[in-house]
Amino acid sequence: MSATYDGRGWNAQISVQAWYGGQWVNYARSTWTYLDANASNLTLQESWVNGQWTNVELDSSTYDTRGNMLVHLFKHWFQGAWKDSILSSRTYDGSGNMLTNISWYMKSNQWTYSDRTSYTYDSNGNRLSSTLEAWIGGAW
């Protein structure tokens, strides 16, 4: 494994090689592209197939000014194009504690609810509870 970093010390690329047929060969790599100072980014996952890098997954995340992840979108490479797969959205309280995390999945080219987690905290910011709900039959 080898890694490179950008001028801020953030990941730029990680490459993995495997020992095959008596030599080191390319296997997989991850490349990060940062879109703004809040670390909003794209992460591209690729595999080495037939002598070239081939797309596998693409993650994109956006963050607020406090560094809390707001939205995460996961895509997979299918038949030469990116396909939306999983989407999640998070909310936070004024102290930065996550209040909700709602997830959707792509089904028949439409986002469909998957699950929702809600959190409660005490006055010191310690998590007291988390409630996971599934979307079933049009209701939580």
Phi, psi and omega in degrees: 000139174226150183226148172234155183229155177274184183296342178268356184087010179273152177305136172248315179201142171235127179244139180240134174243157179234149177278117184214129178060034178080014178209162175279129179231153177301145180230305182205159173208152177236134180233129179255135174237119182266130187266338179200177184292344180274008178076013173303134189209170171240137175237117181259126176254130179228155174239151177274113183228126177050043174080015177211157177286132182237132179300145177232301183221153175223120177250136173231139182225143172240149185229156173274180184292345178269357181089010177279130177292128180260311183225138176229126179239128179247130177234155174235154181273125182216122178050045173082013180212154175283134178239127175300143183230301183226139179229137174224150180225137184236149173238157184223157173272180183297342178266000179089009176281133179292129178263317181217151171222112182249134181239146176233158170232155181274125178221123180052045178062024175225141175288131180236132177307143175245295181207165179219132175242132178242144184234148172235155184223156173273181184294345178265002180085010176281132180292128178263321183206158169221138181236119178259126178237143176257147176273110183227126177061030178084014180213155175282000000 
